[in-house]
Structure formats: structure tokens, C-alpha cells
Amino acid sequence: MKLSELLQQIDYVDATLAGDPEIKGVTYDSRQVEPGFVFVAMQGATVDGRDFIPAAVKAGAVAIVAEGVVETGDSAVAGVQVKDGRKALADVAAAYYDNPSKHLRVVGITGTNGKTTTAFVCKHVMANAWHRAGLIGTLGADDGTGMAAGERTTPESSDVHGLLSRMVDNGCRGAAMEVSSHALVQHRVGKVEFDVGVFMNLTRDHLDFHKTMDDYYRAKLSLGTHMARQRGSKKPVMVINVDDVHGQKMARALEDEVTVVTFGFSATADFRATSADLGMRGTSFKMKAKGREYLVRTPLIGRFNVYNCLAALAAADSMGMNFREAISALASVPQVSGRLESVLDNRPYRVFVDYAHTPDALENVLSTLKGLNPGRLITVVGCGGDRDRMKRPMMARAASQWSDIVLLTSDNPRSEEPEVIIDEMARGVVQANFKKIVDRREAIKTAVAAAKPNDIVLIAGKGHETYQEVKGERFPFSDRAEVLAADRLRE
Ligand SMILES: CC(=O)N[C@H]1[C@@H](OP(=O)(O)OP(=O)(O)OC[C@H]2O[C@@H](n3ccc(=O)[nH]c3=O)[C@H](O)[C@@H]2O)O[C@H](CO)[C@@H](O)[C@@H]1O[C@H](C)C(=O)N[C@@H](C)C(=O)N[C@H](CCC(=O)O)C(=O)O
Ligand SMILES: Nc1ncnc2c1ncn2[C@@H]1O[C@H](COP(=O)(O)OP(=O)(O)OP(=O)(O)O)[C@@H](O)[C@H]1O
Ligand SMILES: N[C@H](CCC[C@H](N)C(=O)O)C(=O)O
Ligand SMILES: [Mg+2]
């Protein structure tokens, strides 16, 4: 694509052109620039992308897009002035990749908890019906050829459009993607046309970034308003959990803008679970939808997974997929990595690894495990550093309320001292059933060593993560591998 063709498709304030070069790629990071690339300089929270314009030019950028007057320092390199760098990145990427979301059925899932699981279930349902489907989320991305690791839940917009474009090329007909609140604020899904948006729930998290729950809610709401502004031929549907108070508010706020479809246990829900049978190896529940009653079976464990299944089914129906086929696909959903993942199946005790890292998620998981009537419930849990500090005592409170033994330990301390994080957690405990073991490996060893027949051990907070981040360095660490190692020591 020529620079002139690209510029025709984006809004800009001013441009100093230098010929009409062929564009070979788009990036927001000077370290990724290759000859022929457009470099979009974004104003960051830590550094200003404009400071890296000289590095981008040196690496072969043919055009620089930035806020304010753009001095490229090289008369052969075009400078394009825009109002907002992050918005411009999405516009440039959508144009460069030829708006791939127009050629796919795209489901965007937001909410505090359940995005990864619901996206995974949606992708499974789509792949079952259409052979190939893509996925973007916390576990990485699948462009139709298999999973590849990613850095964040929702990548930067140029990476999102690049992935969607590869999905189209690889024969995917649909894509399920997690849309984090950070992504909505930072325009990472700018110019993505969604067929269906999904709102799961809103509970305490990320208040280091959003500051208030109201700001956090408004970030989530903007998925719906983003969809209402879509210009293409898609008629957007927003699927909303109305058992959640913020979901009820969102349904009211969006009802005139998009088609609202609701789910939950509430009597008014369009996709309504009426009863659930929660077992150790899976869940079955009855659902009223579309004027009929259905029985849904899934290997996913816990009441919260009823919500994830309802959301995926409502999304599938909103895309016009065969509903009975979608229901039967739920029976074969594979294990979602690090989400209530049973690590040892052939022992008299059970060990689960789970990504619960918010008070609500932890409460849900613990109540689910308690409902399975274990001998004792032994919980290993920590909280991440450089993240919302208020959730620390709340998570420890949930752990001590529901468990027989709690081992408070490190998660990803990042720049903080793990002992300080653990002390802040300890302020929330409600009974003297806890111990502090700073070294996560030791804590896991202690928990597994203590397990007696019928006990359940929960290792919470890090789920699928394969590292522990300490003072800017990532050390290899897997809860799953640590559990297996600890179990070997018992023999
Ligand atoms: C708070 C947050 O979301 N920050 C993101 C944001 O950082 P920032 O605004 O501080 O950017 P910056 O580091 O100042 O850099 C500004 C610009 O200079 C560029 N740069 C920088 C250095 C250089 O040498 N050359 C260069 O071009 C950067 O690429 C960037 O474009 O933009 C950066 C570039 O895309 C992201 O890497 C960074 O994610 C950080 C690492 C992060 O930890 N984000 C987390 C909190 C996050 O996004 N989480 C959500 C939700 C998770 C969930 O609940 O599932 C997610 O979607 O993952
Ligand atoms: N619908 C739900 N409601 C509440 N808790 C849930 C729900 N689904 C999963 N959980 C709990 O939350 C944890 C995280 O789930 P999941 O990874 O699916 O959510 P997420 O929204 O993608 O989280 P993240 O924002 O960290 O990526 C799970 O390990 C489980 O403990
Ligand atoms: N994406 C979330 C995940 C947190 C997982 C937990 N292990 C932690 O490090 O706090 C975050 O960055 O806040
Ligand atoms: Mg996720």
C-alpha cells in the first residue's frame, strides 16, 4: 500500500510528504521499526514516543505519525500530525491491514472476571461450527494456526489488526477476543468492528489505573458505545450479565444504542439458568432461552462458569449460529490453562491451580471448592506488586473465611518488597488459620505436604503464568510444575 492511499483513510491535522513510498508495516515501538515502516509515536505514561522519532528514522521508517508538529529530521521521511497518537495508531493499522474485522465475526468480551474463559469457550464453539476461529487474550493469540504467547490481554491496536488480518488469511471465519479496560481507555480496539460485545461483571480490580469504580465502569461501558458508533454493515449486539448491578446499569444505558441481550439467573434474563448441578468433574445446568428449555453440560467447574457458558451461548445465538450445536460443543470444551486446573487427578487429595487474583474471583473459586465438600481446604495465595493495594486485605479475608489453612505468599512482587505486600494482606484475615511463607515454592511445598485424603489444595493468583516478576526481572516459575515437584517429594 502506498502512503497516499493510507492517508486517504485516516484523519490527520497536517502532513509534510516526501514522495509516495510503499508502506511495509506499522508500529508504535521504535525498536520494532524496519525499512518502509510507519512509526506512530504515542504519548505514554512513562515516556513520550516522540523521543524515539530519530531512532525510528534511523531504523528505516518512511513516515512518522505523531501529535504536535512533526520534525522527522530527514527530508525523505514524511511527517503526519494527528490529534491523538493512540487513536491514529488504530486508524493507520486498520487501513494498512484493510479492515480485517469486516471479514470476520468478532466477539469482544469485557468484565473483571471470566473474559479468558468465555473467550476460550466462544472460540471453541466457533471453531466447532466453522472449522477455524481465532482467539486473542491473556493466554496469547491463535491466528488459526495455533496458540502463540502474548504480552498482554489485549495487545496494542496495530497488533490486534495484524492478528485479525492473519486470521482472515488463515481461513478463520470468526474471532473471540478479550477486551480489557486498559485497552478500551487506550484505543487498543479502535476501528475493530464487533458483531457481539459481552459484559461479564464488574468488581474491584485495577484501581491503580482507573482510580474509581465509576471510571472503571465507564471504561467497560465504552465497549458498547464504541460498537454503537461502528460505521460498517454489522448490527451490533451487546450481551450483558444482568445478575451484576453494573450489568443492569449498562443494559439501561445501551438499550437505545445497540441490541441488548441479557443473561444470568435473574427471572428477566433472555438466556436464563434456572438450576445448576455443580460437580467435581463438571457442571450441568438448565437454561431457558428462545422460549424453550435446554440442558447444558460442560466439564468446566463452578457456578461462575455457568455465567461464562451462558455468555458464550448468547453470543453464538446473536451471531446466528446453530444453537443446539453450540450447546453440544460446550460438552467438549478443553481445560482452560490455569483456570481451576486440576493438577493431580490420581491422588487421595486434589490440587487446583487457579488465576483468581481479585477478591471476587477468589471468593467464587473458594466457594466452589468448599461446595465440593473437601476434608479441608488449604489455600496458597499472594497479591501482585505495583497493583491496586486495597485488594490485598480483601483477598486475604476471602481466603481466611473460606479455607481451613491459608498460606500467604508472594505473587509477582514487581518493584515492591514481598514481605510488605504479605503484611498488607494479613490485615484482612478474619481468623488465626494463616501462616506467612514468603517463598512461593516453599509455600506450595508446605501446602502439598500437608494434604490428607479428601483435602483440596488451591494455588491461587498466577494460573497459567510461567514466570515470577521480581524487580523488573522475570524468573521461570510455574505453579503447576511446583505442585508436581512438591508431590514427588511426598513419595
Ligand atoms: C498501564 C498500561 O497499560 N501501559 C501500557 C502503555 O504504557 P505507557 O503509556 O506507559 O507507554 P510508555 O512505556 O510510556 O511508552 C510510550 C511509547 O513509547 C514507545 N517506545 C518506548 C521505548 C522505546 O525505546 N521506543 C518506543 O518507541 C512505546 O512503544 C510506546 O508506544 O503502552 C505500552 C505500549 O503499548 C504498554 O506496554 C503498557 O503496558 C504495560 C506494560 C502494562 O503492564 N499494562 C497492563 C497493566 C495492561 O495493559 N493490562 C491489561 C489488563 C490485564 C487483565 O486484567 O487481563 C491488558 O490488556 O493486558
Ligand atoms: N464469570 C466469572 N465470575 C467471577 N469469577 C470468575 C468468572 N470466571 C472465572 N472466574 C475466576 O476468575 C479467574 C480469572 O478468570 P479468567 O481468566 O477467565 O478472567 P479474566 O477476566 O480473563 O481475568 P484477567 O483480567 O486477569 O485476564 C478464574 O481463575 C476464576 O477464579
Ligand atoms: N493482568 C493482571 C493479572 C494479575 C495477575 C497476578 N498474578 C499479578 O501479577 O498481580 C494484572 O496485570 O493486573
Ligand atoms: Mg483474561
XYZ file of C-alpha atoms and ligand atoms in Angstrom:
594
model
C 0.000 0.000 0.000
C 1.204 3.499 -0.860
C 1.414 6.194 1.825
C -1.077 8.338 -0.138
C -3.684 5.532 -0.086
C -3.193 5.124 3.638
C -3.547 8.850 4.331
C -6.848 8.946 2.423
C -8.318 6.660 5.075
C -7.241 8.457 8.242
C -7.989 11.782 9.940
C -4.917 13.995 10.301
C -4.221 17.642 11.007
C -1.286 18.241 8.661
C 1.228 16.264 6.597
C 4.675 17.012 5.136
C 5.104 14.465 2.396
C 8.264 13.207 0.733
C 7.274 11.192 -2.331
C 4.806 8.342 -2.078
C 6.635 5.369 -0.578
C 5.292 1.829 -0.352
C 4.327 1.057 3.260
C 5.747 -2.209 4.611
C 4.402 -2.185 8.165
C 3.067 -0.159 11.110
C 4.406 0.039 14.650
C 4.245 2.107 17.841
C 7.643 0.922 19.094
C 10.850 2.341 17.601
C 12.591 -0.949 18.431
C 10.288 -2.788 16.014
C 10.743 -0.402 13.070
C 12.001 -1.931 9.810
C 12.694 -0.222 6.467
C 9.438 1.013 4.921
C 7.506 1.178 8.214
C 5.201 3.883 9.553
C 6.150 4.759 13.150
C 3.284 6.109 15.242
C 4.677 7.970 18.256
C 2.347 7.687 21.239
C 2.389 9.826 24.360
C 2.931 7.238 27.104
C 2.551 7.394 30.849
C 6.277 6.774 31.328
C 7.928 8.117 28.166
C 6.945 10.175 25.124
C 7.049 8.156 21.914
C 8.175 11.337 20.101
C 11.552 10.988 21.820
C 12.112 7.888 19.674
C 11.445 9.534 16.285
C 15.205 9.785 15.493
C 15.650 6.074 16.327
C 12.680 5.166 14.126
C 14.042 7.218 11.222
C 17.455 5.592 11.655
C 15.811 2.154 11.518
C 14.231 2.984 8.139
C 10.781 4.476 8.895
C 9.344 6.227 5.817
C 6.639 8.126 7.710
C 6.220 9.379 11.266
C 2.766 9.939 12.719
C 2.686 11.980 15.936
C 0.846 14.587 17.979
C 2.027 18.201 17.504
C 4.326 19.482 14.778
C 6.366 16.569 13.444
C 10.072 17.148 12.750
C 11.394 13.954 11.180
C 14.922 15.332 10.813
C 15.162 13.750 7.337
C 13.589 15.360 4.248
C 12.974 11.897 2.751
C 10.724 10.897 5.661
C 7.084 12.070 5.774
C 5.696 13.703 8.927
C 2.000 13.407 9.714
C 0.464 15.424 12.554
C -2.546 13.931 14.346
C -4.669 14.917 17.339
C -4.290 11.674 19.273
C -1.438 9.207 18.723
C -3.223 6.140 20.123
C -6.358 6.763 18.033
C -4.165 7.368 14.997
C -2.347 4.066 15.524
C -5.682 2.220 15.305
C -6.736 4.196 12.204
C -3.411 3.616 10.432
C -3.371 -0.096 11.326
C -6.983 -0.702 10.252
C -6.241 0.986 6.906
C -2.930 -0.823 6.404
C -4.445 -4.256 7.141
C -7.588 -3.472 5.083
C -10.050 -3.549 7.998
C -9.842 -7.298 8.683
C -12.626 -7.281 11.300
C -15.115 -6.607 8.475
C -14.327 -10.082 7.141
C -14.728 -11.903 10.465
C -17.429 -12.459 13.068
C -15.832 -10.790 16.079
C -16.891 -11.239 19.706
C -15.299 -8.816 22.202
C -15.504 -9.781 25.865
C -15.060 -7.371 28.743
C -15.570 -7.527 32.524
C -13.427 -8.033 35.609
C -13.538 -11.830 35.709
C -14.310 -14.554 33.199
C -13.010 -12.913 29.998
C -10.326 -15.508 29.266
C -12.636 -18.428 29.982
C -15.557 -17.000 27.992
C -13.319 -16.087 25.050
C -11.914 -19.610 25.109
C -15.427 -21.122 25.154
C -16.621 -18.792 22.354
C -13.614 -19.696 20.237
C -14.257 -23.399 20.817
C -17.914 -23.020 19.762
C -16.913 -21.063 16.645
C -14.130 -23.461 15.676
C -16.555 -26.357 16.136
C -19.036 -24.789 13.708
C -16.682 -23.119 11.263
C -13.555 -25.279 11.400
C -11.260 -22.358 12.146
C -11.570 -19.443 14.536
C -9.128 -17.041 16.155
C -8.512 -16.017 19.746
C -6.842 -13.011 21.387
C -6.439 -12.798 25.154
C -4.462 -13.325 28.333
C -3.301 -16.787 27.265
C -1.906 -15.431 23.985
C -3.309 -15.404 20.475
C -4.353 -18.023 17.958
C -4.405 -16.754 14.372
C -5.919 -20.013 13.166
C -2.641 -21.921 13.163
C -2.182 -22.424 16.920
C -1.527 -20.511 20.121
C 1.399 -18.104 20.457
C 2.277 -16.306 23.682
C 1.456 -12.613 24.036
C 2.447 -9.872 26.434
C -0.909 -8.501 27.403
C -4.611 -9.445 27.447
C -5.475 -7.018 24.655
C -2.479 -6.089 22.506
C -1.846 -2.635 21.036
C -4.185 -1.796 18.110
C -1.634 -2.401 15.348
C -1.009 -5.892 16.755
C -4.765 -6.509 17.058
C -5.422 -5.588 13.414
C -2.341 -7.570 12.350
C -3.631 -10.666 14.154
C -7.148 -10.275 12.740
C -5.638 -9.951 9.277
C -3.678 -13.195 9.706
C -6.867 -14.902 10.905
C -8.615 -13.868 7.676
C -5.655 -15.128 5.609
C -5.650 -18.429 7.529
C -9.311 -19.110 6.810
C -10.863 -18.205 10.156
C -14.482 -17.115 9.968
C -14.651 -15.725 13.469
C -12.582 -14.448 16.370
C -13.120 -14.200 20.106
C -11.147 -11.545 21.894
C -10.769 -10.258 25.418
C -11.142 -6.507 25.681
C -9.521 -5.217 28.861
C -10.493 -1.897 30.408
C -6.933 -0.651 29.805
C -7.445 -1.461 26.122
C -10.714 0.471 25.952
C -9.139 3.566 27.530
C -6.081 3.307 25.281
C -7.977 2.736 21.982
C -6.359 -0.695 21.506
C -9.555 -1.932 19.816
C -10.002 1.274 17.777
C -11.566 0.537 14.353
C -12.314 -3.085 15.279
C -15.876 -3.846 14.168
C -17.534 -6.188 16.639
C -20.550 -8.352 15.914
C -21.096 -9.027 19.591
C -19.801 -7.358 22.749
C -20.057 -9.212 26.055
C -20.087 -7.728 29.565
C -19.347 -10.313 32.279
C -19.258 -8.410 35.590
C -17.556 -5.561 37.392
C -15.872 -5.961 40.767
C -12.829 -4.466 42.394
C -9.620 -4.543 40.312
C -7.226 -2.222 38.501
C -7.985 0.794 40.707
C -4.292 1.658 40.438
C -5.114 2.586 36.810
C -8.774 3.682 36.826
C -8.759 5.384 40.278
C -12.527 4.969 40.924
C -15.053 2.210 40.317
C -17.087 4.710 38.292
C -14.142 5.352 35.937
C -13.633 1.605 35.682
C -17.340 1.110 34.850
C -17.244 3.855 32.217
C -14.245 2.168 30.573
C -16.228 -1.073 30.293
C -19.341 0.763 29.081
C -17.296 2.233 26.244
C -17.212 -1.177 24.530
C -20.966 -0.729 23.942
C -20.678 2.910 22.880
C -17.752 2.001 20.601
C -19.988 -0.590 18.930
C -22.865 1.873 18.611
C -20.547 4.155 16.605
C -19.444 1.406 14.175
C -19.951 2.533 10.617
C -19.967 -0.819 8.796
C -22.828 -3.143 7.915
C -22.799 -5.053 11.212
C -25.724 -4.558 13.576
C -24.030 -4.831 16.955
C -25.403 -6.828 19.860
C -24.295 -6.342 23.460
C -24.659 -9.434 25.655
C -24.918 -8.376 29.318
C -24.925 -10.184 32.671
C -27.946 -8.728 34.473
C -27.234 -10.505 37.767
C -24.491 -7.907 38.147
C -25.627 -4.424 39.265
C -23.272 -2.758 36.815
C -24.679 -5.018 34.095
C -28.205 -3.802 34.880
C -26.992 -0.201 34.661
C -25.169 -0.921 31.404
C -28.216 -2.603 29.836
C -30.263 0.523 30.555
C -27.540 2.839 29.292
C -27.141 0.989 25.989
C -30.694 -0.102 25.175
C -31.280 2.733 22.684
C -27.859 2.365 21.058
C -27.359 -1.347 20.356
C -29.399 -4.543 20.586
C -29.145 -5.663 24.224
C -29.346 -9.389 25.037
C -29.217 -10.386 28.720
C -28.044 -13.450 30.637
C -27.895 -14.662 34.238
C -30.049 -16.449 36.800
C -32.415 -13.417 37.031
C -36.015 -14.017 36.005
C -35.797 -11.324 33.319
C -32.668 -12.685 31.596
C -33.040 -13.675 27.924
C -30.577 -16.537 28.466
C -31.509 -17.700 31.932
C -30.042 -20.507 34.009
C -32.795 -22.000 36.147
C -30.853 -24.629 38.105
C -27.285 -25.874 38.232
C -25.743 -29.155 39.299
C -22.163 -28.394 40.342
C -19.813 -31.376 40.429
C -16.131 -32.115 40.909
C -15.696 -33.116 37.243
C -18.089 -30.725 35.555
C -21.332 -28.803 35.625
C -24.763 -29.294 34.146
C -27.438 -26.639 34.180
C -30.906 -25.974 32.842
C -31.364 -22.894 30.728
C -34.436 -21.096 29.414
C -33.797 -19.268 26.174
C -35.655 -18.512 22.971
C -38.933 -19.744 24.510
C -37.603 -23.238 25.307
C -35.710 -25.110 27.987
C -32.296 -26.672 27.323
C -29.901 -28.838 29.330
C -26.274 -27.742 29.107
C -23.326 -29.904 30.148
C -19.729 -28.789 30.426
C -16.528 -30.029 32.035
C -15.972 -26.510 33.454
C -16.353 -26.464 37.231
C -18.227 -23.970 39.415
C -21.260 -21.702 39.378
C -19.256 -18.832 37.886
C -18.651 -20.986 34.823
C -22.424 -21.154 34.285
C -22.141 -17.409 33.564
C -19.226 -17.958 31.180
C -21.237 -20.623 29.301
C -24.420 -18.505 29.188
C -22.418 -15.592 27.791
C -20.839 -17.755 25.092
C -24.205 -19.270 24.122
C -25.894 -15.862 23.959
C -23.021 -14.610 21.778
C -23.261 -17.648 19.492
C -27.005 -17.172 19.106
C -26.559 -13.451 18.432
C -24.275 -14.367 15.531
C -26.943 -16.672 14.137
C -25.044 -19.880 14.897
C -26.902 -23.178 15.233
C -27.960 -23.085 18.887
C -28.146 -26.830 19.561
C -24.723 -27.324 18.006
C -23.340 -24.544 20.202
C -24.795 -26.221 23.297
C -23.332 -29.589 22.386
C -19.896 -28.012 21.757
C -19.843 -26.915 25.412
C -19.598 -30.568 26.442
C -16.155 -30.781 24.826
C -14.541 -27.510 25.953
C -10.882 -28.303 26.699
C -9.256 -27.335 30.009
C -8.532 -23.607 30.074
C -4.936 -23.312 31.218
C -4.650 -22.193 34.848
C -8.405 -21.793 35.391
C -9.456 -24.266 38.114
C -6.958 -26.626 36.550
C -6.758 -29.913 38.405
C -3.073 -30.833 38.597
C -3.150 -34.216 40.313
C -6.086 -36.439 39.420
C -4.899 -39.746 40.838
C -4.227 -38.815 44.450
C -6.467 -39.132 47.502
C -6.353 -35.311 47.682
C -6.908 -32.769 44.884
C -4.777 -29.782 43.888
C -6.119 -26.952 41.721
C -4.218 -24.079 40.137
C -6.389 -21.011 39.501
C -5.849 -17.463 38.248
C -8.088 -15.815 40.881
C -6.342 -12.516 41.581
C -9.298 -10.358 42.597
C -11.406 -10.604 45.781
C -14.487 -11.605 43.774
C -12.689 -14.289 41.749
C -11.106 -15.749 44.875
C -14.435 -15.797 46.684
C -16.058 -17.548 43.701
C -13.371 -20.168 43.440
C -13.225 -20.844 47.169
C -16.998 -21.156 47.490
C -16.966 -23.520 44.515
C -14.284 -25.716 46.098
C -15.964 -25.596 49.512
C -19.168 -26.742 47.803
C -17.338 -29.898 46.721
C -17.186 -30.881 50.420
C -13.460 -31.348 50.859
C -11.904 -32.681 54.044
C -10.011 -29.420 54.464
C -9.445 -26.536 52.072
C -5.797 -25.383 52.021
C -5.151 -22.154 50.113
C -1.875 -20.676 48.908
C -2.315 -17.069 47.776
C -0.390 -13.839 47.196
C -1.043 -10.457 45.574
C 0.865 -8.762 42.766
C 3.091 -5.760 43.462
C 2.512 -2.377 41.737
C -1.193 -3.151 41.519
C -4.273 -1.973 43.427
C -3.229 -2.244 47.124
C -6.761 -2.230 48.517
C -7.484 -5.657 47.094
C -4.762 -7.232 49.277
C -6.628 -7.386 52.636
C -9.847 -8.212 50.763
C -8.273 -11.246 49.104
C -6.746 -12.437 52.382
C -10.130 -12.018 54.092
C -11.840 -14.193 51.475
C -9.078 -16.799 51.770
C -9.248 -16.995 55.554
C -13.069 -17.014 55.616
C -13.389 -19.971 53.270
C -10.244 -22.024 53.973
C -9.108 -24.220 56.826
C -5.470 -23.272 56.288
C -4.129 -20.234 54.392
C -0.535 -19.740 53.338
C 0.061 -16.096 52.417
C 2.909 -15.877 49.945
C 4.420 -13.884 47.043
C 2.767 -13.469 43.647
C 4.651 -11.158 41.265
C 6.146 -8.644 43.723
C 7.422 -6.487 40.829
C 9.114 -3.394 42.339
C 7.705 -3.950 45.848
C 9.025 -5.901 48.837
C 7.076 -9.173 49.095
C 7.043 -9.037 52.917
C 5.279 -5.647 52.784
C 2.615 -6.984 50.378
C 2.047 -10.026 52.605
C 1.741 -7.814 55.712
C -0.874 -5.696 53.925
C -2.757 -8.858 53.025
C -2.551 -10.180 56.598
C -4.519 -7.149 57.850
C -7.607 -8.648 56.220
C -7.576 -12.123 57.740
C -10.513 -12.941 59.985
C -9.142 -15.932 61.882
C -5.801 -17.295 63.049
C -5.721 -20.008 60.395
C -2.910 -18.479 58.347
C 0.843 -18.527 58.050
C 3.209 -16.308 56.051
C 5.669 -18.108 53.787
C 7.328 -15.533 51.533
C 8.937 -18.014 49.109
C 6.130 -19.242 46.828
C 7.928 -22.517 46.099
C 8.156 -23.243 49.849
C 4.515 -22.295 50.355
C 3.385 -24.709 47.622
C 5.625 -27.451 49.047
C 4.191 -26.912 52.540
C 0.591 -26.992 51.284
C 1.038 -30.147 49.212
C 2.954 -31.868 52.036
C 0.116 -31.086 54.460
C -2.637 -32.512 52.221
C -4.501 -35.505 53.687
C -7.071 -37.712 51.925
C -10.097 -35.712 50.688
C -8.367 -32.350 51.218
C -8.358 -29.792 48.410
C -5.340 -27.543 47.891
C -5.836 -24.321 45.910
C -2.854 -22.449 44.481
C -4.355 -19.074 43.553
C -3.285 -15.952 41.649
C -0.860 -16.975 38.920
C -2.776 -19.614 36.950
C -1.081 -20.158 33.574
C 1.815 -17.735 34.238
C 5.240 -19.231 33.620
C 7.293 -16.627 35.454
C 7.612 -14.678 38.651
C 8.390 -10.985 38.184
C 10.770 -9.565 40.780
C 12.344 -6.101 40.483
C 11.984 -5.904 36.713
C 13.241 -9.438 36.061
C 11.129 -12.441 35.124
C 12.271 -15.749 36.624
C 10.817 -19.016 35.294
C 8.095 -20.192 37.679
C 5.037 -22.368 37.131
C 2.556 -23.182 39.899
C 1.666 -26.374 38.065
C 5.288 -27.544 37.852
C 5.851 -26.639 41.511
C 2.840 -28.718 42.554
C 4.154 -31.723 40.627
C 7.608 -31.281 42.197
C 6.102 -30.965 45.680
C 4.010 -34.068 45.112
C 7.113 -36.068 44.102
C 8.707 -35.135 47.445
C 5.854 -36.908 49.276
C 6.714 -40.272 47.741
C -0.696 0.972 32.013
C -0.532 0.467 30.623
O -1.419 -0.182 30.109
N 0.610 0.784 29.999
C 0.854 0.388 28.607
C 1.243 1.655 27.862
O 2.393 2.140 28.513
P 2.753 3.644 28.562
O 1.589 4.512 28.196
O 3.415 3.879 29.868
O 3.831 3.697 27.396
P 5.352 4.073 27.547
O 6.118 2.959 28.104
O 5.417 5.402 28.244
O 5.773 4.242 26.023
C 5.211 5.250 25.160
C 5.500 4.855 23.757
O 6.921 4.891 23.521
C 7.278 3.754 22.801
N 8.710 3.456 22.961
C 9.233 3.213 24.186
C 10.587 2.892 24.311
C 11.403 2.832 23.142
O 12.607 2.566 23.162
N 10.810 3.094 21.946
C 9.500 3.400 21.822
O 9.021 3.610 20.714
C 6.364 2.695 23.367
O 6.266 1.572 22.497
C 5.051 3.438 23.446
O 4.376 3.408 22.223
O 1.548 1.348 26.493
C 2.651 0.425 26.358
C 2.864 0.197 24.849
O 1.815 -0.477 24.283
C 2.332 -0.882 27.083
O 3.448 -1.747 27.005
C 1.990 -0.612 28.546
O 1.553 -1.826 29.151
C 2.177 -2.103 30.416
C 3.492 -2.841 30.209
C 1.250 -2.955 31.292
O 1.686 -3.570 32.240
N -0.030 -2.980 31.013
C -1.001 -3.747 31.800
C -1.427 -3.056 33.087
C -2.231 -3.982 30.918
O -2.358 -3.408 29.833
N -3.132 -4.817 31.380
C -4.350 -5.081 30.671
C -5.374 -5.812 31.535
C -4.932 -7.129 32.105
C -6.104 -8.008 32.529
O -6.771 -7.714 33.515
O -6.341 -9.035 31.853
C -4.051 -5.885 29.386
O -4.842 -5.729 28.419
O -3.106 -6.664 29.382
N -17.647 -15.382 35.393
C -16.825 -15.301 36.426
N -17.161 -14.585 37.526
C -16.339 -14.485 38.587
N -15.137 -15.103 38.668
C -14.745 -15.820 37.609
C -15.561 -15.971 36.442
N -14.906 -16.751 35.566
C -13.733 -17.053 36.120
N -13.629 -16.522 37.359
C -12.487 -16.552 38.300
O -11.605 -15.517 37.864
C -10.328 -16.039 37.465
C -9.905 -15.398 36.184
O -10.781 -15.901 35.165
P -10.489 -15.540 33.661
O -9.061 -15.692 33.424
O -11.450 -16.262 32.805
O -10.896 -13.988 33.736
P -10.276 -12.700 33.058
O -11.382 -11.692 33.113
O -9.737 -13.012 31.750
O -9.096 -12.284 34.031
P -7.831 -11.311 33.611
O -8.408 -9.942 33.502
O -6.911 -11.384 34.737
O -7.239 -11.827 32.372
C -10.539 -17.548 37.299
O -9.350 -18.233 37.518
C -11.616 -17.809 38.312
O -11.019 -17.848 39.578
N -3.346 -8.870 34.122
C -3.480 -8.768 35.533
C -3.075 -10.069 36.090
C -2.592 -10.135 37.512
C -2.094 -11.491 37.896
C -1.355 -11.568 39.182
N -0.563 -12.747 39.123
C -0.479 -10.343 39.415
O 0.643 -10.378 38.966
O -0.932 -9.402 40.060
C -2.624 -7.608 36.021
O -1.573 -7.385 35.443
O -3.054 -6.918 36.934
Mg -8.010 -12.668 30.825
